[in-house]
Structures are given as structure tokens and as C-alpha cells.
Amino acid sequence: MATSKVKETKAKTEAAKTKSGATKAKAKASASKAKTKASASKVKASSVKAAAAIKATAEEVKAEEVKAQVTSTPKSEPKVSHYPVLIVGGGAAGVSMANTLRRKSTLLEIALIEPSEQHYYQPGFTIIGGGAYSLKKATKQEADLLHPSIIWVKDFAETFEPEKNSVTLRSGESITYDYLVVCPGLQLDWDKISGLEETLGKNGVCSNYSPKHVEYTWECIKGLESGTTLFTQPPMPIKCAGAPQKIMYLAADRFRKKGILDNFDIQFCNAGPGMFGVPFFAKALTKVIADYGITTNFGSNLVEIDGEAKKATFEVTDGDGKKSKVTKDFDMIHVTPPQSAPDFIKSSPLANAGGWVDLNDRTLQHNKFANIFGLGDAGSTPNAKTAAAVRKQVPVVVKNILRLIKNEAVQEGYEGYGSCPLTTSLSTVMLAEFSYGGKVTPSFPKLDPRENRFIWWIGKKIGFPWLYWYWMLPGHTLDIPSKESYAKEFLDQD
Ligand SMILES: Cc1cc2nc3c(=O)[nH]c(=O)nc-3n(C[C@H](O)[C@H](O)[C@H](O)COP(=O)(O)OP(=O)(O)OC[C@H]3O[C@@H](n4cnc5c(N)ncnc54)[C@H](O)[C@@H]3O)c2cc1C
């Protein structure tokens, strides 16, 4: 059964969660109307009614009525609830989305479907693997992050019926909505590398992409005195495209600090053709690689691991497109798994041909269903899949939902911003910021974005986590403009 988590706090906000008596009937009527609506304009009208009903509820319902049921469906029928705004996924995007919308509209009823009790600050995983941060610091309880008035449905969303404005949960329950926001992140396809799941977390096979195994990365790095270390990168898209190489630099710097760097053969095995998607940064990273004496293997895609034998097999594509298999011995291998849209999105009517939530690149509205929006890693937008992108996407989706509620047209607002703080050593970061089309768009003027800076390392370890937990997730908007003009003088020098 899905659980609607109701916190025992402020009566005012809790009242907005609960429908009782006459207001239940109103909301139910609104729900059934919403289900039969096909056009976006009808959806808008219903939402205004629903918002009015909620306002009335908030004023009428007393604190002691909070424990009342969310809906009163007869026991024999599958349960159906209705919320004006329903969010699928409570990660970086879902939590910031819910809390930001709550700040902008205090009485709008918002429900969020999220199965996990733990919320991870995933950008911290790189420095956990590098031994410079702890998993404890990167973990919080989901319940502590959501505003008390957000209804947390602790379950998996499984199917979508956008024509009926309905989402079905793994429990079998359905939830209807006026507006849907889809942000369940992406799927890590560990099983696409033969033998990986059996050996991950032992035999020197580690990955920062799993909270279960990220600490093992540091164990591997700490324990090695010499040998061959492989760092793999699968085909794009992946979340944080810089992460596969960031951990490599941290490992190399550890070895250097211990005076044992020369004992290692460090190899970057990348399915892609170059160091980074944005040439300006790729060039600068080539220098970092050379400084550590790292070997690069492009067009080299990990397909199989034999952990006990410590052998990794790659499918290598040469310049003429000819494929062959190459097997390498390793003492440690850091694996970045292949990634794709979640299966339940791929098989849904919301997906584009690639399986991602089919969105307009700039409004983040669904290309077919006007009352559906999406953001974060699950979206089809061709930006770098990062929490930094989410920070810029959230205000656009919030604004557009509020505009639709007021019967106004959606507006463009997202320029494709993404950012990757590339940890080039244990005390420096190259802060790569860019937007659609590979435009270099720094947030700070006068600072060459290719420079490896200590200040950004402090940002990575202290500043960015603080911003994430205490600014972005609680729904504050941080509008630091990122501008191509700031990069011009450095691009001219390139
Ligand atoms: C190693 C690593 C390093 C990174 N480094 C950086 C960095 O330096 N900077 C940066 O900006 N970003 C970085 N990222 C990327 C960043 O963490 C993601 O881009 C960001 O978390 C995306 O947010 P999201 O909400 O789309 O997905 P997530 O934060 O992954 O959240 C998705 C949520 O959806 C939930 N969900 C899944 N399936 C369902 C379902 N069926 N129903 C309901 N809910 C569901 C999940 O439980 C999860 O809570 C890094 C990521 C990793 C792994």
C-alpha cells in the first residue's frame, strides 16, 4: 500500500493535505472531471477549481481532522486519489521542485511519489571515492527534506495514462492529477556489463555510481602500492559526464602524494572519442592527463569483467568503425555503468524514441501532453545530466505550471545550463560550466574557467553541498546568471 506521509506539524499546512466532508466531494468531482479531460485548457480550468477547493479546505478543516483519510473509496475498488500537482521522483529534481512550488504557492496541494527513504547528495560520491568526504555527510532522510505540507507517497510509479491524467503505483493504486512533473532520474544498467554485478564491491572492482559501493573505491585506492588501474566510461548519455575521470585524478593525486605514482599504469578507457564533450575543456583536460602520465584509450567500451581473474574485456572501435575485443589485466578498475532512461519511462507514452521523457528543450513542457512537465536526468533535453542543470530547470517548470494555472502560455527559460566541477587533484577543481550547443557559460566573470583552482575545491567540498541541502532542495531560487560573454576573452586565447 502506498503511504501518504502526514507529519504532525503546523495545522495550517497539514490542513491542506486532508480533504473532509464537503471538500472531499468537491475534490472528487474535480478528480473525475480531470480524468475525462483531454485538452490542456480544460486541465487548467480544473486546476483553478481544485486550488479553490484546497483553499476552502485549509480554512475549514481543523487540526484534529488531519488524521482523516486522504480519500474515501469503497474497500472493494482500487484506491484512486487526486492531487492538483503530482511529482514522480524525489531526488534532486523532485524535492527541489516540490519545495520551490510550495514557496511560490502556499495552498496548492502537492504530492510526490518516491520509494526511497534515503536521499543522497550524489555529486559528493566522487570525493567519497577519493577519500575526501563521507557517505554520512552525503545522506539525509527524504522525510526531513520535504516541506511538511507535501504529501509523500512512498511507492514506485509504474504506469502512466496521460489521456486520463493518471499514474498507477506498484501497489495497484492510481493517482490522478491536474499537472504532472516527471523526474525519476536515470537507470544504471549494471547488467549490461557481463560479470559486473557478481564482482562489484570486491576483487578491486569499484564504482562511485552506487551508494552501496562508493566507499569501496576509497578502500581500493588506499590499499594499492603499485599496479594497473583502469577507469572506464560508457557511451553517453550518463549523469555527470566528468565523474568517470574525476575519480581517476583523485586516485593519481593520492599516489603522487604517497610518492608512488610511478609504480602505476593508469588508463582511461572511454567508449567516446575524446576527453570531454566541450572542446574548450577537453583541451585543458588533456594537459591534466599528461601531467599524471595517464594513458587514454578512446572508442574502448567495457563489456565484460572477470573479477577473480582480474581481467576486463573491452569492445574497441577503431577509426574505420571496425570492432575488436581487447582484454586487459587490472589491479583496480573503477566502472561507470551504462545508463539509460528508467524502463517504466521507456515503455510509457511519455517517452521519445530514445526512451527519455519527451520534453521541449526550453520550456520543459512535454511535447505531447500540455499538463506534463519533466526535468532532471530522465528528461530528453540535450544538456549535461547534472544537479547543476536541475538548479536552473526547477524555476522554469515552477513558473510554467503556475502560468498554466492562471491560463497563461508557458514561457521558454532553460538555456541548457549544466556544470561539472572537475576534481583535477585533491586540492583543485576546474569548474566547467556550459549550455546548449557546447557554449562555455561561466557564472563568474574574469576567472579563466580552464584554471585548476583551490577555491573551487573548497566549493566542491563545502560550498556546493551546503547550497544543495540548505538552498536548492528547500526551494530557494539561486539565480546566478551564467554568461557566454564572461568566457569570451578566454575563448579568444584558446
Ligand atoms: C558519481 C556521481 C557524481 C556526480 N557529480 C555531480 C557533480 O559534480 N555536479 C552535479 O551537478 N551533478 C553531479 N552528479 C549528477 C547528479 O547527482 C544528478 O544529475 C542529479 O541527482 C539528477 O537529479 P534527478 O532528480 O533527475 O535524479 P536523482 O537525483 O537520481 O533522483 C531520482 C529519484 O527518482 C526516484 N525514482 C526512481 N524510480 C522511481 C519510480 N518508479 N517512481 C518514483 N520515484 C522513482 C529515485 O528513487 C530517486 O530518488 C553526479 C552523479 C554521480 C552518480
PDB file of N, CA, C and O and ligand atoms in Angstrom, residues 88-94 113-116 122-123 125-126 155-157 183-186 208-209 239-240 243 246 344 375-378 385-388 390 419 421 460, ligand 1:
ATOM      1  N   VAL A  88       6.694  12.775  -9.851  1.00  0.00           N
ATOM      2  CA  VAL A  88       7.219  11.402  -9.833  1.00  0.00           C
ATOM      3  C   VAL A  88       8.733  11.475  -9.660  1.00  0.00           C
ATOM      4  O   VAL A  88       9.443  11.966 -10.531  1.00  0.00           O
ATOM      5  N   GLY A  89       9.222  11.003  -8.511  1.00  0.00           N
ATOM      6  CA  GLY A  89      10.659  11.024  -8.221  1.00  0.00           C
ATOM      7  C   GLY A  89      10.995  12.106  -7.221  1.00  0.00           C
ATOM      8  O   GLY A  89      10.650  13.273  -7.419  1.00  0.00           O
ATOM      9  N   GLY A  90      11.664  11.714  -6.141  1.00  0.00           N
ATOM     10  CA  GLY A  90      12.019  12.681  -5.088  1.00  0.00           C
ATOM     11  C   GLY A  90      13.515  12.771  -4.904  1.00  0.00           C
ATOM     12  O   GLY A  90      14.031  12.759  -3.794  1.00  0.00           O
ATOM     13  N   GLY A  91      14.241  12.876  -6.019  1.00  0.00           N
ATOM     14  CA  GLY A  91      15.685  13.100  -5.945  1.00  0.00           C
ATOM     15  C   GLY A  91      15.977  14.585  -5.979  1.00  0.00           C
ATOM     16  O   GLY A  91      15.166  15.402  -5.491  1.00  0.00           O
ATOM     17  N   ALA A  92      17.115  14.954  -6.566  1.00  0.00           N
ATOM     18  CA  ALA A  92      17.498  16.370  -6.623  1.00  0.00           C
ATOM     19  C   ALA A  92      16.387  17.196  -7.256  1.00  0.00           C
ATOM     20  O   ALA A  92      16.005  18.264  -6.751  1.00  0.00           O
ATOM     21  N   ALA A  93      15.831  16.701  -8.370  1.00  0.00           N
ATOM     22  CA  ALA A  93      14.816  17.475  -9.091  1.00  0.00           C
ATOM     23  C   ALA A  93      13.477  17.474  -8.343  1.00  0.00           C
ATOM     24  O   ALA A  93      12.872  18.535  -8.153  1.00  0.00           O
ATOM     25  N   GLY A  94      13.018  16.302  -7.927  1.00  0.00           N
ATOM     26  CA  GLY A  94      11.680  16.197  -7.320  1.00  0.00           C
ATOM     27  C   GLY A  94      11.556  16.987  -6.031  1.00  0.00           C
ATOM     28  O   GLY A  94      10.565  17.704  -5.827  1.00  0.00           O
ATOM     29  N   ILE A 113       5.732  11.144  -5.442  1.00  0.00           N
ATOM     30  CA  ILE A 113       5.910   9.688  -5.373  1.00  0.00           C
ATOM     31  C   ILE A 113       7.407   9.396  -5.335  1.00  0.00           C
ATOM     32  O   ILE A 113       8.147   9.775  -6.254  1.00  0.00           O
ATOM     33  N   GLU A 114       7.864   8.750  -4.286  1.00  0.00           N
ATOM     34  CA  GLU A 114       9.297   8.430  -4.138  1.00  0.00           C
ATOM     35  C   GLU A 114       9.399   7.192  -3.245  1.00  0.00           C
ATOM     36  O   GLU A 114       8.963   7.214  -2.108  1.00  0.00           O
ATOM     37  N   PRO A 115      10.016   6.119  -3.746  1.00  0.00           N
ATOM     38  CA  PRO A 115      10.064   4.897  -2.937  1.00  0.00           C
ATOM     39  C   PRO A 115      11.142   4.897  -1.850  1.00  0.00           C
ATOM     40  O   PRO A 115      11.038   4.160  -0.875  1.00  0.00           O
ATOM     41  N   SER A 116      12.184   5.723  -2.021  1.00  0.00           N
ATOM     42  CA  SER A 116      13.360   5.579  -1.154  1.00  0.00           C
ATOM     43  C   SER A 116      13.295   6.487   0.076  1.00  0.00           C
ATOM     44  O   SER A 116      12.910   7.647  -0.018  1.00  0.00           O
ATOM     45  N   GLN A 122      24.516  13.038  -4.569  1.00  0.00           N
ATOM     46  CA  GLN A 122      25.358  12.223  -5.457  1.00  0.00           C
ATOM     47  C   GLN A 122      26.633  12.936  -5.922  1.00  0.00           C
ATOM     48  O   GLN A 122      27.663  12.285  -6.105  1.00  0.00           O
ATOM     49  N   PRO A 123      26.602  14.272  -6.120  1.00  0.00           N
ATOM     50  CA  PRO A 123      27.866  14.918  -6.509  1.00  0.00           C
ATOM     51  C   PRO A 123      28.982  14.682  -5.476  1.00  0.00           C
ATOM     52  O   PRO A 123      30.169  14.782  -5.809  1.00  0.00           O
ATOM     53  N   PHE A 125      29.683  11.836  -4.224  1.00  0.00           N
ATOM     54  CA  PHE A 125      30.220  10.471  -4.357  1.00  0.00           C
ATOM     55  C   PHE A 125      31.660  10.468  -4.888  1.00  0.00           C
ATOM     56  O   PHE A 125      32.459   9.616  -4.516  1.00  0.00           O
ATOM     57  N   THR A 126      31.968  11.417  -5.767  1.00  0.00           N
ATOM     58  CA  THR A 126      33.325  11.462  -6.329  1.00  0.00           C
ATOM     59  C   THR A 126      34.359  11.640  -5.217  1.00  0.00           C
ATOM     60  O   THR A 126      35.363  10.925  -5.164  1.00  0.00           O
ATOM     61  N   ASP A 155       6.138   4.967  -2.716  1.00  0.00           N
ATOM     62  CA  ASP A 155       5.883   3.845  -3.619  1.00  0.00           C
ATOM     63  C   ASP A 155       6.588   4.136  -4.949  1.00  0.00           C
ATOM     64  O   ASP A 155       7.127   5.225  -5.144  1.00  0.00           O
ATOM     65  N   PHE A 156       6.562   3.167  -5.834  1.00  0.00           N
ATOM     66  CA  PHE A 156       7.092   3.351  -7.190  1.00  0.00           C
ATOM     67  C   PHE A 156       5.960   3.733  -8.127  1.00  0.00           C
ATOM     68  O   PHE A 156       4.909   3.095  -8.104  1.00  0.00           O
ATOM     69  N   ALA A 157       6.155   4.714  -8.961  1.00  0.00           N
ATOM     70  CA  ALA A 157       5.228   4.935 -10.076  1.00  0.00           C
ATOM     71  C   ALA A 157       5.519   3.830 -11.091  1.00  0.00           C
ATOM     72  O   ALA A 157       6.680   3.476 -11.300  1.00  0.00           O
ATOM     73  N   CYS A 183      10.264  13.197 -12.937  1.00  0.00           N
ATOM     74  CA  CYS A 183      11.711  13.340 -12.715  1.00  0.00           C
ATOM     75  C   CYS A 183      12.264  12.167 -11.894  1.00  0.00           C
ATOM     76  O   CYS A 183      12.803  12.377 -10.809  1.00  0.00           O
ATOM     77  N   PRO A 184      12.159  10.947 -12.437  1.00  0.00           N
ATOM     78  CA  PRO A 184      12.654   9.790 -11.677  1.00  0.00           C
ATOM     79  C   PRO A 184      14.132   9.461 -11.924  1.00  0.00           C
ATOM     80  O   PRO A 184      14.571   8.339 -11.636  1.00  0.00           O
ATOM     81  N   GLY A 185      14.910  10.403 -12.469  1.00  0.00           N
ATOM     82  CA  GLY A 185      16.330  10.153 -12.687  1.00  0.00           C
ATOM     83  C   GLY A 185      16.561   9.168 -13.808  1.00  0.00           C
ATOM     84  O   GLY A 185      15.680   8.947 -14.645  1.00  0.00           O
ATOM     85  N   LEU A 186      17.757   8.603 -13.834  1.00  0.00           N
ATOM     86  CA  LEU A 186      18.026   7.611 -14.893  1.00  0.00           C
ATOM     87  C   LEU A 186      18.336   6.260 -14.266  1.00  0.00           C
ATOM     88  O   LEU A 186      18.440   6.108 -13.055  1.00  0.00           O
ATOM     89  N   ASN A 208      31.866   4.592  -8.114  1.00  0.00           N
ATOM     90  CA  ASN A 208      31.291   5.722  -7.373  1.00  0.00           C
ATOM     91  C   ASN A 208      29.821   5.906  -7.687  1.00  0.00           C
ATOM     92  O   ASN A 208      29.153   6.724  -7.060  1.00  0.00           O
ATOM     93  N   TYR A 209      29.299   5.187  -8.667  1.00  0.00           N
ATOM     94  CA  TYR A 209      27.905   5.389  -9.066  1.00  0.00           C
ATOM     95  C   TYR A 209      26.916   4.656  -8.154  1.00  0.00           C
ATOM     96  O   TYR A 209      25.708   4.791  -8.346  1.00  0.00           O
ATOM     97  N   LYS A 239      25.014  10.361 -16.213  1.00  0.00           N
ATOM     98  CA  LYS A 239      24.942  11.513 -15.312  1.00  0.00           C
ATOM     99  C   LYS A 239      26.357  11.925 -14.929  1.00  0.00           C
ATOM    100  O   LYS A 239      27.220  11.083 -14.719  1.00  0.00           O
ATOM    101  N   CYS A 240      26.547  13.208 -14.867  1.00  0.00           N
ATOM    102  CA  CYS A 240      27.857  13.814 -14.629  1.00  0.00           C
ATOM    103  C   CYS A 240      28.941  13.183 -15.506  1.00  0.00           C
ATOM    104  O   CYS A 240      29.731  12.348 -15.057  1.00  0.00           O
ATOM    105  N   ALA A 243      32.405  12.568 -14.172  1.00  0.00           N
ATOM    106  CA  ALA A 243      32.682  11.730 -12.993  1.00  0.00           C
ATOM    107  C   ALA A 243      33.637  10.563 -13.267  1.00  0.00           C
ATOM    108  O   ALA A 243      34.477  10.261 -12.417  1.00  0.00           O
ATOM    109  N   LYS A 246      37.019  12.168 -13.022  1.00  0.00           N
ATOM    110  CA  LYS A 246      37.323  12.919 -11.789  1.00  0.00           C
ATOM    111  C   LYS A 246      37.968  11.995 -10.746  1.00  0.00           C
ATOM    112  O   LYS A 246      38.941  12.359 -10.092  1.00  0.00           O
ATOM    113  N   PHE A 344      10.410   1.971 -16.827  1.00  0.00           N
ATOM    114  CA  PHE A 344       8.975   2.314 -16.782  1.00  0.00           C
ATOM    115  C   PHE A 344       8.693   3.609 -17.563  1.00  0.00           C
ATOM    116  O   PHE A 344       7.563   3.839 -17.981  1.00  0.00           O
ATOM    117  N   LEU A 375      11.994  17.103 -15.876  1.00  0.00           N
ATOM    118  CA  LEU A 375      13.303  17.728 -15.680  1.00  0.00           C
ATOM    119  C   LEU A 375      14.248  16.704 -15.089  1.00  0.00           C
ATOM    120  O   LEU A 375      13.849  15.570 -14.784  1.00  0.00           O
ATOM    121  N   GLY A 376      15.496  17.110 -14.934  1.00  0.00           N
ATOM    122  CA  GLY A 376      16.486  16.213 -14.343  1.00  0.00           C
ATOM    123  C   GLY A 376      16.957  15.166 -15.340  1.00  0.00           C
ATOM    124  O   GLY A 376      16.748  15.283 -16.548  1.00  0.00           O
ATOM    125  N   ASP A 377      17.579  14.123 -14.797  1.00  0.00           N
ATOM    126  CA  ASP A 377      18.258  13.129 -15.633  1.00  0.00           C
ATOM    127  C   ASP A 377      17.327  12.356 -16.558  1.00  0.00           C
ATOM    128  O   ASP A 377      17.767  11.823 -17.576  1.00  0.00           O
ATOM    129  N   ALA A 378      16.043  12.262 -16.211  1.00  0.00           N
ATOM    130  CA  ALA A 378      15.112  11.461 -17.033  1.00  0.00           C
ATOM    131  C   ALA A 378      14.659  12.201 -18.290  1.00  0.00           C
ATOM    132  O   ALA A 378      14.067  11.594 -19.184  1.00  0.00           O
ATOM    133  N   LYS A 385      23.641  15.932 -17.845  1.00  0.00           N
ATOM    134  CA  LYS A 385      22.745  15.470 -16.788  1.00  0.00           C
ATOM    135  C   LYS A 385      23.436  15.673 -15.436  1.00  0.00           C
ATOM    136  O   LYS A 385      24.254  14.855 -15.005  1.00  0.00           O
ATOM    137  N   THR A 386      23.127  16.792 -14.810  1.00  0.00           N
ATOM    138  CA  THR A 386      23.780  17.168 -13.548  1.00  0.00           C
ATOM    139  C   THR A 386      22.768  17.826 -12.605  1.00  0.00           C
ATOM    140  O   THR A 386      21.740  18.338 -13.045  1.00  0.00           O
ATOM    141  N   ALA A 387      23.116  17.834 -11.314  1.00  0.00           N
ATOM    142  CA  ALA A 387      22.291  18.546 -10.337  1.00  0.00           C
ATOM    143  C   ALA A 387      22.335  20.045 -10.633  1.00  0.00           C
ATOM    144  O   ALA A 387      21.380  20.777 -10.350  1.00  0.00           O
ATOM    145  N   ALA A 388      23.457  20.491 -11.209  1.00  0.00           N
ATOM    146  CA  ALA A 388      23.589  21.905 -11.580  1.00  0.00           C
ATOM    147  C   ALA A 388      22.533  22.272 -12.622  1.00  0.00           C
ATOM    148  O   ALA A 388      21.961  23.376 -12.579  1.00  0.00           O
ATOM    149  N   VAL A 390      19.640  20.798 -12.908  1.00  0.00           N
ATOM    150  CA  VAL A 390      18.366  20.787 -12.173  1.00  0.00           C
ATOM    151  C   VAL A 390      18.123  22.146 -11.507  1.00  0.00           C
ATOM    152  O   VAL A 390      17.012  22.669 -11.525  1.00  0.00           O
ATOM    153  N   SER A 419      26.803  21.872 -15.331  1.00  0.00           N
ATOM    154  CA  SER A 419      28.121  22.192 -14.794  1.00  0.00           C
ATOM    155  C   SER A 419      28.775  20.933 -14.255  1.00  0.00           C
ATOM    156  O   SER A 419      28.097  20.040 -13.762  1.00  0.00           O
ATOM    157  N   PRO A 421      32.076  20.226 -11.829  1.00  0.00           N
ATOM    158  CA  PRO A 421      33.312  20.607 -11.131  1.00  0.00           C
ATOM    159  C   PRO A 421      34.309  19.457 -11.234  1.00  0.00           C
ATOM    160  O   PRO A 421      34.184  18.449 -10.549  1.00  0.00           O
ATOM    161  N   LYS A 460      33.559  22.560  -3.933  1.00  0.00           N
ATOM    162  CA  LYS A 460      33.159  21.160  -4.107  1.00  0.00           C
ATOM    163  C   LYS A 460      32.946  20.471  -2.759  1.00  0.00           C
ATOM    164  O   LYS A 460      31.998  19.704  -2.564  1.00  0.00           O
TER     165      LYS A 460
HETATM  166  C1  LIG B   1      29.261   9.797  -9.094  1.00  0.00           C
HETATM  167  C2  LIG B   1      28.386  10.972  -9.423  1.00  0.00           C
HETATM  168  C3  LIG B   1      28.932  12.233  -9.451  1.00  0.00           C
HETATM  169  C4  LIG B   1      28.144  13.333  -9.769  1.00  0.00           C
HETATM  170  N1  LIG B   1      28.718  14.584  -9.739  1.00  0.00           N
HETATM  171  C5  LIG B   1      27.962  15.658  -9.985  1.00  0.00           C
HETATM  172  C6  LIG B   1      28.515  16.965  -9.871  1.00  0.00           C
HETATM  173  O1  LIG B   1      29.685  17.131  -9.531  1.00  0.00           O
HETATM  174  N2  LIG B   1      27.721  18.025 -10.131  1.00  0.00           N
HETATM  175  C7  LIG B   1      26.424  17.867 -10.490  1.00  0.00           C
HETATM  176  O2  LIG B   1      25.741  18.873 -10.683  1.00  0.00           O
HETATM  177  N3  LIG B   1      25.869  16.639 -10.620  1.00  0.00           N
HETATM  178  C8  LIG B   1      26.591  15.533 -10.372  1.00  0.00           C
HETATM  179  N4  LIG B   1      26.036  14.278 -10.445  1.00  0.00           N
HETATM  180  C9  LIG B   1      24.717  14.114 -11.089  1.00  0.00           C
HETATM  181  C10 LIG B   1      23.525  14.453 -10.205  1.00  0.00           C
HETATM  182  O3  LIG B   1      23.593  13.755  -8.999  1.00  0.00           O
HETATM  183  C11 LIG B   1      22.254  14.114 -10.956  1.00  0.00           C
HETATM  184  O4  LIG B   1      22.288  14.726 -12.221  1.00  0.00           O
HETATM  185  C12 LIG B   1      21.016  14.592 -10.212  1.00  0.00           C
HETATM  186  O5  LIG B   1      20.918  13.896  -8.990  1.00  0.00           O
HETATM  187  C13 LIG B   1      19.769  14.392 -11.067  1.00  0.00           C
HETATM  188  O6  LIG B   1      18.617  14.632 -10.333  1.00  0.00           O
HETATM  189  P1  LIG B   1      17.286  13.800 -10.623  1.00  0.00           P
HETATM  190  O7  LIG B   1      16.314  14.232  -9.599  1.00  0.00           O
HETATM  191  O8  LIG B   1      16.935  13.858 -12.045  1.00  0.00           O
HETATM  192  O9  LIG B   1      17.688  12.283 -10.338  1.00  0.00           O
HETATM  193  P2  LIG B   1      18.045  11.645  -8.934  1.00  0.00           P
HETATM  194  O10 LIG B   1      18.626  12.662  -8.028  1.00  0.00           O
HETATM  195  O11 LIG B   1      18.850  10.434  -9.238  1.00  0.00           O
HETATM  196  O12 LIG B   1      16.636  11.243  -8.320  1.00  0.00           O
HETATM  197  C14 LIG B   1      15.728  10.377  -8.955  1.00  0.00           C
HETATM  198  C15 LIG B   1      14.736   9.895  -7.891  1.00  0.00           C
HETATM  199  O13 LIG B   1      13.661   9.205  -8.532  1.00  0.00           O
HETATM  200  C16 LIG B   1      13.322   8.087  -7.743  1.00  0.00           C
HETATM  201  N5  LIG B   1      12.664   7.085  -8.566  1.00  0.00           N
HETATM  202  C17 LIG B   1      13.234   6.161  -9.377  1.00  0.00           C
HETATM  203  N6  LIG B   1      12.290   5.383  -9.916  1.00  0.00           N
HETATM  204  C18 LIG B   1      11.090   5.821  -9.446  1.00  0.00           C
HETATM  205  C19 LIG B   1       9.759   5.405  -9.646  1.00  0.00           C
HETATM  206  N7  LIG B   1       9.443   4.364 -10.413  1.00  0.00           N
HETATM  207  N8  LIG B   1       8.783   6.099  -9.024  1.00  0.00           N
HETATM  208  C20 LIG B   1       9.075   7.153  -8.227  1.00  0.00           C
HETATM  209  N9  LIG B   1      10.334   7.575  -7.987  1.00  0.00           N
HETATM  210  C21 LIG B   1      11.325   6.908  -8.598  1.00  0.00           C
HETATM  211  C22 LIG B   1      14.657   7.606  -7.177  1.00  0.00           C
HETATM  212  O14 LIG B   1      14.482   6.824  -6.015  1.00  0.00           O
HETATM  213  C23 LIG B   1      15.366   8.923  -6.911  1.00  0.00           C
HETATM  214  O15 LIG B   1      15.160   9.383  -5.601  1.00  0.00           O
HETATM  215  C24 LIG B   1      26.774  13.155 -10.088  1.00  0.00           C
HETATM  216  C25 LIG B   1      26.215  11.880 -10.030  1.00  0.00           C
HETATM  217  C26 LIG B   1      27.012  10.794  -9.691  1.00  0.00           C
HETATM  218  C27 LIG B   1      26.386   9.416  -9.616  1.00  0.00           C
END
